[in-house]
XYZ file of C-alpha atoms in Angstrom:
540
model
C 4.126 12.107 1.499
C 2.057 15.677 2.246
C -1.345 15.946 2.577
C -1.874 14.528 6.352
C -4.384 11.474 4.658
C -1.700 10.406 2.213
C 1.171 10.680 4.431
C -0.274 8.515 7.280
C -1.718 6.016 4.359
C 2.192 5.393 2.951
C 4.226 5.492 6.276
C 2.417 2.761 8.123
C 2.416 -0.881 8.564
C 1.678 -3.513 5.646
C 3.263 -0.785 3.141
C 0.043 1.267 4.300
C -2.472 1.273 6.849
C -5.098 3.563 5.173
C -9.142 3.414 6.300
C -12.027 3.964 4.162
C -16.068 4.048 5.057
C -17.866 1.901 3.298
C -20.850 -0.478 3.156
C -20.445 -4.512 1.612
C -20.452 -4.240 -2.077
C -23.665 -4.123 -3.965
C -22.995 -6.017 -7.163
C -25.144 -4.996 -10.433
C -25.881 -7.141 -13.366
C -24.978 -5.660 -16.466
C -26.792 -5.972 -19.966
C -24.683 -9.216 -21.698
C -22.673 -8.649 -24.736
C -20.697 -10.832 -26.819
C -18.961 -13.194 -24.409
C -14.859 -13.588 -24.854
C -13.016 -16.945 -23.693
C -11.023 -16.708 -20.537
C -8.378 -17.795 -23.210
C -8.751 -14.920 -25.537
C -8.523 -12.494 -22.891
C -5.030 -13.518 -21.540
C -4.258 -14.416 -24.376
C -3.721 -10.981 -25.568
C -2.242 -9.883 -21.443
C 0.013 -12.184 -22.948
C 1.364 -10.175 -25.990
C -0.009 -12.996 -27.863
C -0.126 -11.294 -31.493
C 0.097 -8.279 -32.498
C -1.276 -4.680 -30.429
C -3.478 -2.639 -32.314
C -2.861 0.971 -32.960
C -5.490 1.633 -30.651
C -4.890 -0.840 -28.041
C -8.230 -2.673 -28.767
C -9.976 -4.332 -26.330
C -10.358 -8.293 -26.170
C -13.397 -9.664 -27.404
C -16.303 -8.493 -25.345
C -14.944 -5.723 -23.622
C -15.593 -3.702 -26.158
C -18.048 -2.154 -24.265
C -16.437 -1.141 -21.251
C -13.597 0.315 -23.244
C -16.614 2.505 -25.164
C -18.188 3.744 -22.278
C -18.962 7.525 -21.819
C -17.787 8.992 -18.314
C -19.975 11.043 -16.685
C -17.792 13.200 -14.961
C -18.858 15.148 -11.821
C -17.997 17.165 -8.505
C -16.024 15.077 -6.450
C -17.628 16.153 -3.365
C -20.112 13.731 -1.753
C -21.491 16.442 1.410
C -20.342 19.311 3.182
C -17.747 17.015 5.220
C -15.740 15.211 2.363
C -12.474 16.393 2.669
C -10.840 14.635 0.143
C -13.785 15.678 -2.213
C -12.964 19.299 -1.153
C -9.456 19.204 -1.695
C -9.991 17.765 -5.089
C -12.226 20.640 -6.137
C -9.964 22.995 -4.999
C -7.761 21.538 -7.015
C -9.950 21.323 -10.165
C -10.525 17.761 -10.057
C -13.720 15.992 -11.626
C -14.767 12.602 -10.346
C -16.389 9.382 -12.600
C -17.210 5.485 -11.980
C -15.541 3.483 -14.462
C -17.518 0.447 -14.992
C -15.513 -3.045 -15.333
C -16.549 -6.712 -14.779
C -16.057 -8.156 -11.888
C -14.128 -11.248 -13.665
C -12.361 -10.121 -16.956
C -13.215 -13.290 -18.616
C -16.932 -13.213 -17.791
C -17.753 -9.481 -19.660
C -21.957 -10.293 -19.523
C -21.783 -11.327 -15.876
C -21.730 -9.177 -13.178
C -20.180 -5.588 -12.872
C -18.751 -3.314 -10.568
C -17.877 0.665 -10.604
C -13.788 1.931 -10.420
C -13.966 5.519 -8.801
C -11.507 7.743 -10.303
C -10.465 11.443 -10.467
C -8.968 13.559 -13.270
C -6.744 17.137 -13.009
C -7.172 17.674 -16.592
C -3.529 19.212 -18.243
C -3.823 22.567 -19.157
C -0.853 22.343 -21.541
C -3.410 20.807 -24.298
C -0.395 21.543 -27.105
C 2.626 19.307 -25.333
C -0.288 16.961 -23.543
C 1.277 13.727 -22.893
C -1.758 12.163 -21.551
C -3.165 9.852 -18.362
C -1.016 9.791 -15.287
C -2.463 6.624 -13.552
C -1.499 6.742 -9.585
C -1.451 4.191 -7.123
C -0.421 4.911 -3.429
C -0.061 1.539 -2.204
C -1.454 -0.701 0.758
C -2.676 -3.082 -0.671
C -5.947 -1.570 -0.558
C -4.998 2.182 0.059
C -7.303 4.713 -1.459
C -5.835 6.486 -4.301
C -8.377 8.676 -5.722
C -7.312 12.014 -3.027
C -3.813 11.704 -3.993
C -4.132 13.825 -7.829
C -4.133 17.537 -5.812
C -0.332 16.138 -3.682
C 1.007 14.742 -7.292
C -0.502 18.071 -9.401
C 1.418 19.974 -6.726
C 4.593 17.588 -6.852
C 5.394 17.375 -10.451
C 5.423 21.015 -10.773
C 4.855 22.922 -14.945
C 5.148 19.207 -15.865
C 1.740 18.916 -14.375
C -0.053 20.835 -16.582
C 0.944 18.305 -19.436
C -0.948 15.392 -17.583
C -4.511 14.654 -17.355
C -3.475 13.250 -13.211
C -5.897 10.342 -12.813
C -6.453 9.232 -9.180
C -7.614 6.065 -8.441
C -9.250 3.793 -6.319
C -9.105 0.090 -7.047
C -11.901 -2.643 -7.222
C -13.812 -3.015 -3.635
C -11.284 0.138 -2.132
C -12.458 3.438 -0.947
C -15.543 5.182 -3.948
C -15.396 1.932 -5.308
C -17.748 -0.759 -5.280
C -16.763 -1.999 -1.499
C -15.826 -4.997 -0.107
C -15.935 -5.583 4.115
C -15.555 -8.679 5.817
C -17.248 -6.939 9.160
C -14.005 -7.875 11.536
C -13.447 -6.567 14.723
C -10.244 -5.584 14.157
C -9.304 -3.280 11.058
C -5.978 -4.463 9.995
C -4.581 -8.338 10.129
C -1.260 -7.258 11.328
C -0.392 -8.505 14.194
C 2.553 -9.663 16.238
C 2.942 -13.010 17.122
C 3.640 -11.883 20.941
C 6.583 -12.951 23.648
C 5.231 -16.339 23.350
C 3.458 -19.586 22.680
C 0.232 -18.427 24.297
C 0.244 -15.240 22.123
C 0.469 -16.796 18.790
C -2.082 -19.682 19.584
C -4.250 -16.384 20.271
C -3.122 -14.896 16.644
C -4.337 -18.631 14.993
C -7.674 -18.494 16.484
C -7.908 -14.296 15.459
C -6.986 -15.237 11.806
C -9.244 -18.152 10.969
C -11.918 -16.519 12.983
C -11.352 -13.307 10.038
C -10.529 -15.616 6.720
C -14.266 -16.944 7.486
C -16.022 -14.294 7.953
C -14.788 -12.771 4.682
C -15.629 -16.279 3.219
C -19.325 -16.016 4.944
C -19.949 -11.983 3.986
C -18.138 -12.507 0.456
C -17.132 -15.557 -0.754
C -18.292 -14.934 -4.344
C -16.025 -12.201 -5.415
C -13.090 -13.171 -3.496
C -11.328 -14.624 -6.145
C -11.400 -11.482 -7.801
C -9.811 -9.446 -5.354
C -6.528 -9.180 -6.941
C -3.798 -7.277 -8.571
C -4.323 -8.927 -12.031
C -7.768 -7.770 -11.808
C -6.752 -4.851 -10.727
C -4.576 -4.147 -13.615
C -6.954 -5.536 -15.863
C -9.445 -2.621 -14.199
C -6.579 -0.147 -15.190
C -6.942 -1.194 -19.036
C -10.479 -0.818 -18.957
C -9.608 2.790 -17.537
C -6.989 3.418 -20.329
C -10.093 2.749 -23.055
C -12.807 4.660 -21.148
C -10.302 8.050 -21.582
C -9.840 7.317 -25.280
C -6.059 6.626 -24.386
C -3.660 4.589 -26.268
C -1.069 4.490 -23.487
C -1.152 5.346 -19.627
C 1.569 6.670 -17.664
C 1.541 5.499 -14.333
C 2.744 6.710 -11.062
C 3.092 3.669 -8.280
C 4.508 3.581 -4.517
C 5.238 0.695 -2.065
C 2.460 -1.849 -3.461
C 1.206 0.440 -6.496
C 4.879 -0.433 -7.627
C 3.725 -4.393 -7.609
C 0.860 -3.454 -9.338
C 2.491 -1.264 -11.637
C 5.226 -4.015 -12.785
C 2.052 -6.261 -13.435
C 0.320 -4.281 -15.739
C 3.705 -3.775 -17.724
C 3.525 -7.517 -18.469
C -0.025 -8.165 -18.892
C -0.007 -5.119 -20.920
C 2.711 -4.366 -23.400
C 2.551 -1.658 -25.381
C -0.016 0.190 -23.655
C 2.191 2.020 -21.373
C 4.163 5.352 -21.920
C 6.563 6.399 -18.547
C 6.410 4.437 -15.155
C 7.815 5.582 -11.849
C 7.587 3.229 -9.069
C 8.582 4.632 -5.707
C 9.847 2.365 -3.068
C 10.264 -1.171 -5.226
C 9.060 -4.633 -4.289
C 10.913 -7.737 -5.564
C 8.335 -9.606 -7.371
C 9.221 -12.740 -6.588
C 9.146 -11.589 -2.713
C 5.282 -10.471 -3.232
C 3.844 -12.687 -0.837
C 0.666 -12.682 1.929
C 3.650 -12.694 4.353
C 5.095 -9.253 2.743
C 6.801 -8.336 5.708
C 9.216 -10.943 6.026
C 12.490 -10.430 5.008
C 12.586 -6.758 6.551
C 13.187 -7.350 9.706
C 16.610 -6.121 9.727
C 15.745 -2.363 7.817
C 12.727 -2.227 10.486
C 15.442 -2.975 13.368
C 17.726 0.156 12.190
C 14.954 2.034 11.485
C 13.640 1.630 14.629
C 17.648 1.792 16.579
C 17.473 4.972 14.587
C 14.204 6.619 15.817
C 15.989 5.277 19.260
C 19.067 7.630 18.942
C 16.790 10.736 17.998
C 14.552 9.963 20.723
C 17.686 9.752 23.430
C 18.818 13.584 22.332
C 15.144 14.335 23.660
C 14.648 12.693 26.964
C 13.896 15.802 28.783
C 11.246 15.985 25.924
C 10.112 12.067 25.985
C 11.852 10.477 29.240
C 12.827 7.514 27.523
C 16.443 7.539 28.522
C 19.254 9.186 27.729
C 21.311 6.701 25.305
C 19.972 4.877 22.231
C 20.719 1.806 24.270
C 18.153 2.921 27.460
C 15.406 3.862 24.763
C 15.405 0.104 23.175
C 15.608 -1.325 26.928
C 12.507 1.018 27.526
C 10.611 -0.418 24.447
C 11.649 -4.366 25.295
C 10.697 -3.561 28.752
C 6.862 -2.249 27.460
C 7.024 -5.388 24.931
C 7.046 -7.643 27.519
C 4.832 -5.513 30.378
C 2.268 -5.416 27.514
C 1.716 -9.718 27.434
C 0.008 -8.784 30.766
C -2.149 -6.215 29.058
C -1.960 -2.834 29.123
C -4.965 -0.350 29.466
C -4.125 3.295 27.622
C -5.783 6.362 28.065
C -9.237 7.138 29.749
C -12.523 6.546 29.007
C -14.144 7.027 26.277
C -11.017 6.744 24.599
C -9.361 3.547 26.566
C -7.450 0.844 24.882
C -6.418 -2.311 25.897
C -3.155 -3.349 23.808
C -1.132 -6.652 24.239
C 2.237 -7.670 23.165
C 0.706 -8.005 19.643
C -0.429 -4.833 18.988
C 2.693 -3.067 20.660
C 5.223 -4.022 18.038
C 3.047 -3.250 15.233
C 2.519 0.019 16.961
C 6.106 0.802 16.882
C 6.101 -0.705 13.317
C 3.575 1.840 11.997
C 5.802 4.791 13.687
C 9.642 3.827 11.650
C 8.785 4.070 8.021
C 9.178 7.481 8.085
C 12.358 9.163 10.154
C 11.294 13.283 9.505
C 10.918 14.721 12.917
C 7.166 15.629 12.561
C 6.897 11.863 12.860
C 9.581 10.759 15.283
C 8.190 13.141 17.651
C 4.494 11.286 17.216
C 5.992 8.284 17.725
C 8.236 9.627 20.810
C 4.694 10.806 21.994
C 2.549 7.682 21.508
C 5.820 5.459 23.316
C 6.087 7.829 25.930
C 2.140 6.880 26.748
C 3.150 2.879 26.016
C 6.360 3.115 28.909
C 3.715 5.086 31.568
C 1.168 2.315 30.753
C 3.562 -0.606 31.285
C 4.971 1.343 35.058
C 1.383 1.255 35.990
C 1.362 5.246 35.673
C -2.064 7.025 34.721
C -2.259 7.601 30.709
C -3.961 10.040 28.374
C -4.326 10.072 24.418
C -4.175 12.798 22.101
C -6.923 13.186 19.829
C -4.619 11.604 16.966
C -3.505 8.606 19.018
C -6.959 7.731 20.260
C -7.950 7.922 16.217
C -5.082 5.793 14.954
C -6.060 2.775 18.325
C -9.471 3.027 17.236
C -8.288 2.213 13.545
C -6.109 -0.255 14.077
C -7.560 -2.688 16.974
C -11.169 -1.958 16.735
C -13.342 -2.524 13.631
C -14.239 0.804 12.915
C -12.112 0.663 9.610
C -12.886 -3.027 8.922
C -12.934 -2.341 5.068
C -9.422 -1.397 4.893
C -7.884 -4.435 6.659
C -10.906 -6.515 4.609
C -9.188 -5.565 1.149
C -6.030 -5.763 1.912
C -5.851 -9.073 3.452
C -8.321 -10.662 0.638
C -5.632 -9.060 -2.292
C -2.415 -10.324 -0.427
C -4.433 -13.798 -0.128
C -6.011 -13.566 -4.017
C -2.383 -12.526 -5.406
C -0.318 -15.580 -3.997
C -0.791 -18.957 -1.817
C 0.618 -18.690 1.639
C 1.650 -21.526 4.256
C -1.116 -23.185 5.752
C 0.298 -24.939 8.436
C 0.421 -22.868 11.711
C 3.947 -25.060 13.002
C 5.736 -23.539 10.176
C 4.863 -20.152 11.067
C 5.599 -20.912 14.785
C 8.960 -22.557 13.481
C 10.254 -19.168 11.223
C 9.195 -16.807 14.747
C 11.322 -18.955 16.945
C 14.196 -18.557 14.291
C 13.683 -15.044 13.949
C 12.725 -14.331 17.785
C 16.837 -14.329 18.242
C 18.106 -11.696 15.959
C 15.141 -9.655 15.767
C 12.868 -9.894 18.771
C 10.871 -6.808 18.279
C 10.290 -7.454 14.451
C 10.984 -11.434 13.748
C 7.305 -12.015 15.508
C 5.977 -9.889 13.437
C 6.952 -9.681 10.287
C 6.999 -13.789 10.496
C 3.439 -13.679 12.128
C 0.542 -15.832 10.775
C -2.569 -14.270 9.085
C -5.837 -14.785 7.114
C -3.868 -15.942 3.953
C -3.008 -19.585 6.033
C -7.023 -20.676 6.216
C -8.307 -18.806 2.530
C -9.050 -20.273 -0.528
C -6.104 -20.792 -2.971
C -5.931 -18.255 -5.485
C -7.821 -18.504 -9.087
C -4.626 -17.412 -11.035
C -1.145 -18.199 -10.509
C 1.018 -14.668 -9.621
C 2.562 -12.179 -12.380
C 5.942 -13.653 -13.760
C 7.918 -10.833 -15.196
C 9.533 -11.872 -18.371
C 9.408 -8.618 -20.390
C 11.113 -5.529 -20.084
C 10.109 -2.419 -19.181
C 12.018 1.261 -19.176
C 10.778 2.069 -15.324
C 12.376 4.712 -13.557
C 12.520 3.523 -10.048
C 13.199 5.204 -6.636
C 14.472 3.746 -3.521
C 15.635 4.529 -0.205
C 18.712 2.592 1.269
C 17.001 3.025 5.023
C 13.181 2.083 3.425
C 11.794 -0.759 6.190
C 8.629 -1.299 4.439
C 10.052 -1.891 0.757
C 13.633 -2.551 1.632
C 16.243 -1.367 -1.190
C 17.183 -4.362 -1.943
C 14.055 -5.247 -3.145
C 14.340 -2.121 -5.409
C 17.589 -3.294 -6.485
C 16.197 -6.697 -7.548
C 13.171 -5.079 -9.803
C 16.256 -2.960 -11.468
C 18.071 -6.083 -12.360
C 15.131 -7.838 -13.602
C 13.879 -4.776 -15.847
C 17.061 -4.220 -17.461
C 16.397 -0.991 -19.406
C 15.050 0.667 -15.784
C 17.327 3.232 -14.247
C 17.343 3.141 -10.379
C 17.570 6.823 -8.272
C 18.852 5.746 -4.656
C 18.637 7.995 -1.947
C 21.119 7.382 0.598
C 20.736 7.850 4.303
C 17.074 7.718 4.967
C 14.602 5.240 6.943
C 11.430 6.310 4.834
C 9.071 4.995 2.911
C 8.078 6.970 -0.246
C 10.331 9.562 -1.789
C 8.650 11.407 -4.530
C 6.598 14.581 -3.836
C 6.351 13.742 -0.128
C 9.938 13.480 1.552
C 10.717 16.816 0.104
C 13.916 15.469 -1.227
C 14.591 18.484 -3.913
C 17.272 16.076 -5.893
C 14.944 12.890 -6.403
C 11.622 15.430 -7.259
C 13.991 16.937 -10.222
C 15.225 13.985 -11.390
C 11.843 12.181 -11.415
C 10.082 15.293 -13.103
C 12.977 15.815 -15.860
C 12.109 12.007 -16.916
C 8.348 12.599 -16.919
C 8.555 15.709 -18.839
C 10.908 14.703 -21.096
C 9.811 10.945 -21.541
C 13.632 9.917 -21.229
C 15.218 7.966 -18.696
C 18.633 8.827 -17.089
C 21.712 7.962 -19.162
C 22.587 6.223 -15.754
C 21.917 5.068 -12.143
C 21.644 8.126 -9.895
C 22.088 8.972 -6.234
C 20.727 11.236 -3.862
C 21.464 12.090 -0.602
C 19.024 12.655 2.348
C 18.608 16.962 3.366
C 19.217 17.628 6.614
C 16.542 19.009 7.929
């Protein structure tokens, strides 16, 4: 996916395990307009009536839809990458104000960071391309320079408008102050493990509720795609096109039906089923995260003089299951200052994080980092690369608390999840069986089991909309048939399926030269495939 930011953000765990630096949010007040009804506003995400030409606003947020941008370098100092790249690129940064609850315009606001790659085609313009790169919670607002790039001449026909979401990334921020930076976790080889993961989780879901309690329940993708609206009015735009991957897709699919109307072409890379979007998003993939990972297993066994994980597919999955279970002792990797102690639930999600993407730049990383994991668990002396070290210190310290913060407090805000711990301990043990790497896992507990139930009930989709979607049969973040199941309930969407790969996000990144045509024909031309399509993975 490849800028080296954006392609680590979309291959990882939770459909993304992206880190931003930030502070907890400072929350301004803003001058109070007219106020409009909580009814009046969804009453027109509805459809209720009829759309104005110009897509107006609901009552009191006028204002927000008015406001003048003040756009500006993106770069914040001499070591802001991303800001760097996006000048390179031509990009121009602004804060989109919105309020923090929709219904509530004259109470408190917060800022939506965006960028803009103006098109340079100003006569065939088609306007805003909205992007979303998933997580929940991944930063968005780098990603314009990778898409620019992507979509080729069609570029220059798009104003490309990164994003990041309420309380991600340039936005007004949101951080819980955990100790860890992600809640995804196994559940561990046993009973004593998972009692562990119950403690971890209600120890996080209340210190989000102590550090942030009031805006919580606006932490969410309605919100989110209520932010997008505001977005739409701020550019002077009657419809957005939007550009969504893994989660962005979610989002994406939400703003079609809170929105009607106000959308031109949608691609949504790497489908979820709606009706799957839960705080326990994992579940249900266990079995595209076991080939995926078999998979990486064969590659890795053509390379054992390289990796000295064995020889057959068979004697590299022994070699994991044997570190799985070493690793409920505790294992201690690399040497100080960079030393780790991991456990049999960070392991798995280790070897999670490493599958979603099956080029050989990153089946070699992850042959690497279990190569380190298999010396640990023989007792053997261990070093880290640089990049291993950084992606330990991300994941099970809280040096990237924000990301995991957001993430876990949309997943909770979208959707109710199980509160009872049993149940969770019941659908391991079932799992445990057929998938004993990933049923633990993916079936794990989190924060979502001891938060407050959400203020809105989630997105129903009972409209239409002319999506062109992408999905990979192999995908074990997003699994196809998820993709499959957004196609059938969107019935005018066509579906491009590539064939053969374990990867998570297509478009632009996998360098697949028959889905980036196909996806750029329909966004330069506006229409959609007469049919279904398929594509076939490139050897490499």
């Amino acid at each position: 996916m490849t800028s080296t930011s954006a392609a680590a953000r979309r291959t990882s765990v939770g459909l993304a395990l992206a880190a931003c630096f930030t502070a907890t949010p400072a929350l301004a007040s803003a001058a109070t307009p007219a106020l409009a009804s909580a009814a009046t506003t969804r009453a027109v995400e509805r459809g209720a009536g009829t759309i104005a030409p110009a897509a107006a606003p609901a009552a009191g947020l006028g204002r927000f839809h008015d406001q003048r941008l003040d756009w500006r370098s993106c770069v914040l100092g001499p070591g802001d990458e991303t800001g760097h790249a996006l000048a390179k690129a031509g990009a121009r940064c602004a804060d989109v104000t919105v309020p923090l609850d929709h219904s509530d315009p004259g109470g408190r606001t917060i800022t939506v960071a965006i960028s803009r790659i103006k098109a340079t085609d100003t006569r065939h313009r088609v306007g805003p391309l909205l992007l979303n790169g998933g997580g929940p919670g991944g930063t968005s607002l780098g990603d314009a320079p990778d898409i620019h790039k992507a979509m080729k001449d069609v570029a220059a026909r798009y104003d490309i408008i990164g994003v990041d979401p309420r309380f991600v990334g340039r936005s007004t921020p949101l951080d819980c102050a955990w100790p860890v930076s992600s809640a995804i976790f196994s559940a561990g080889v046993g009973r004593a493990g998972f009692d562990r993961q119950v403690a971890l989780h209600k120890d996080l879901a209340a210190k989000c509720r102590t550090t942030n309690k009031s805006v919580l329940p606006f932490v969410t993708t309605r919100d989110t795609a209520r932010d997008m609206d505001v977005i739409r009015g701020a550019l002077g735009e009657r419809k957005i096109s939007y550009l969504g991957y893994s989660y962005g897709t979610y989002l994406g699919t939400v703003y079609t039906q809170m929105f009607p109307g106000r959308y031109d072409r949608v691609v949504l890379d790497g489908a979820l089923d709606p009706r799957r979007y839960t705080p326990r998003l994992l579940r249900g993939t266990e079995a595209e995260n076991d080939q995926a990972l078999s998979d990486w297993a064969r590659w890795a066994a053509r390379r054992h003089d390289t990796y000295g994980l064995g020889r057959t597919r068979a004697q590299v999955l022994a070699a994991v299951d044997r570190t799985i279970a070493a690793s409920a002792r505790g294992l201690t990797v690399g040497t100080a200052p960079d030393a780790f102690r991991l456990d049999d639930t960070t392991v798995p999600t280790l070897l999670a994080m490493g599958i979603a993407d099956d080029t050989d730049d990153a089946r070699a990383t992850l042959g690497e980092q279990v190569s380190v994991l298999v010396r640990a668990a023989e007792g053997r002396p261990t070093r880290l690369s640089p990049e291993f070290a950084e992606a330990l210190r991300g994941y099970i310290t809280g040096k990237e608390s924000h990301y995991g913060s957001v993430q876990t407090a949309i997943l909770c805000g979208d959707a109710a999840a199980p509160r009872d711990p049993e149940r969770y301990w019941r659908d391991i043990q079932r799992s445990r069986a057929a998938h004993p790497v990933m049923g633990p896992l993916a079936n794990n507990i989190n924060p979502c089991a001891f938060w407050d139930p959400p203020r809105e009930e989630p997105t129903q989709v009972r409209r239409d909309a002319p999506a062109l979607l992408v999905g990979a049969t192999g995908d074990p973040r997003s699994d196809y048939q998820g993709t499959v199941a957004l196609h059938g309930m969107l019935p005018s969407s066509k579906l491009i399926t590539l064939k053969g790969a374990n990867r998570h996000g297509i478009y632009g990144y996998y360098g697949n030269a028959c889905v980036d045509a196909r996806v750029n024909a329909y966004l330069d031309s506006g229409k959609l495939p007469g049919k279904d399509l398929t594509c076939v993975k490139e050897d490499g």
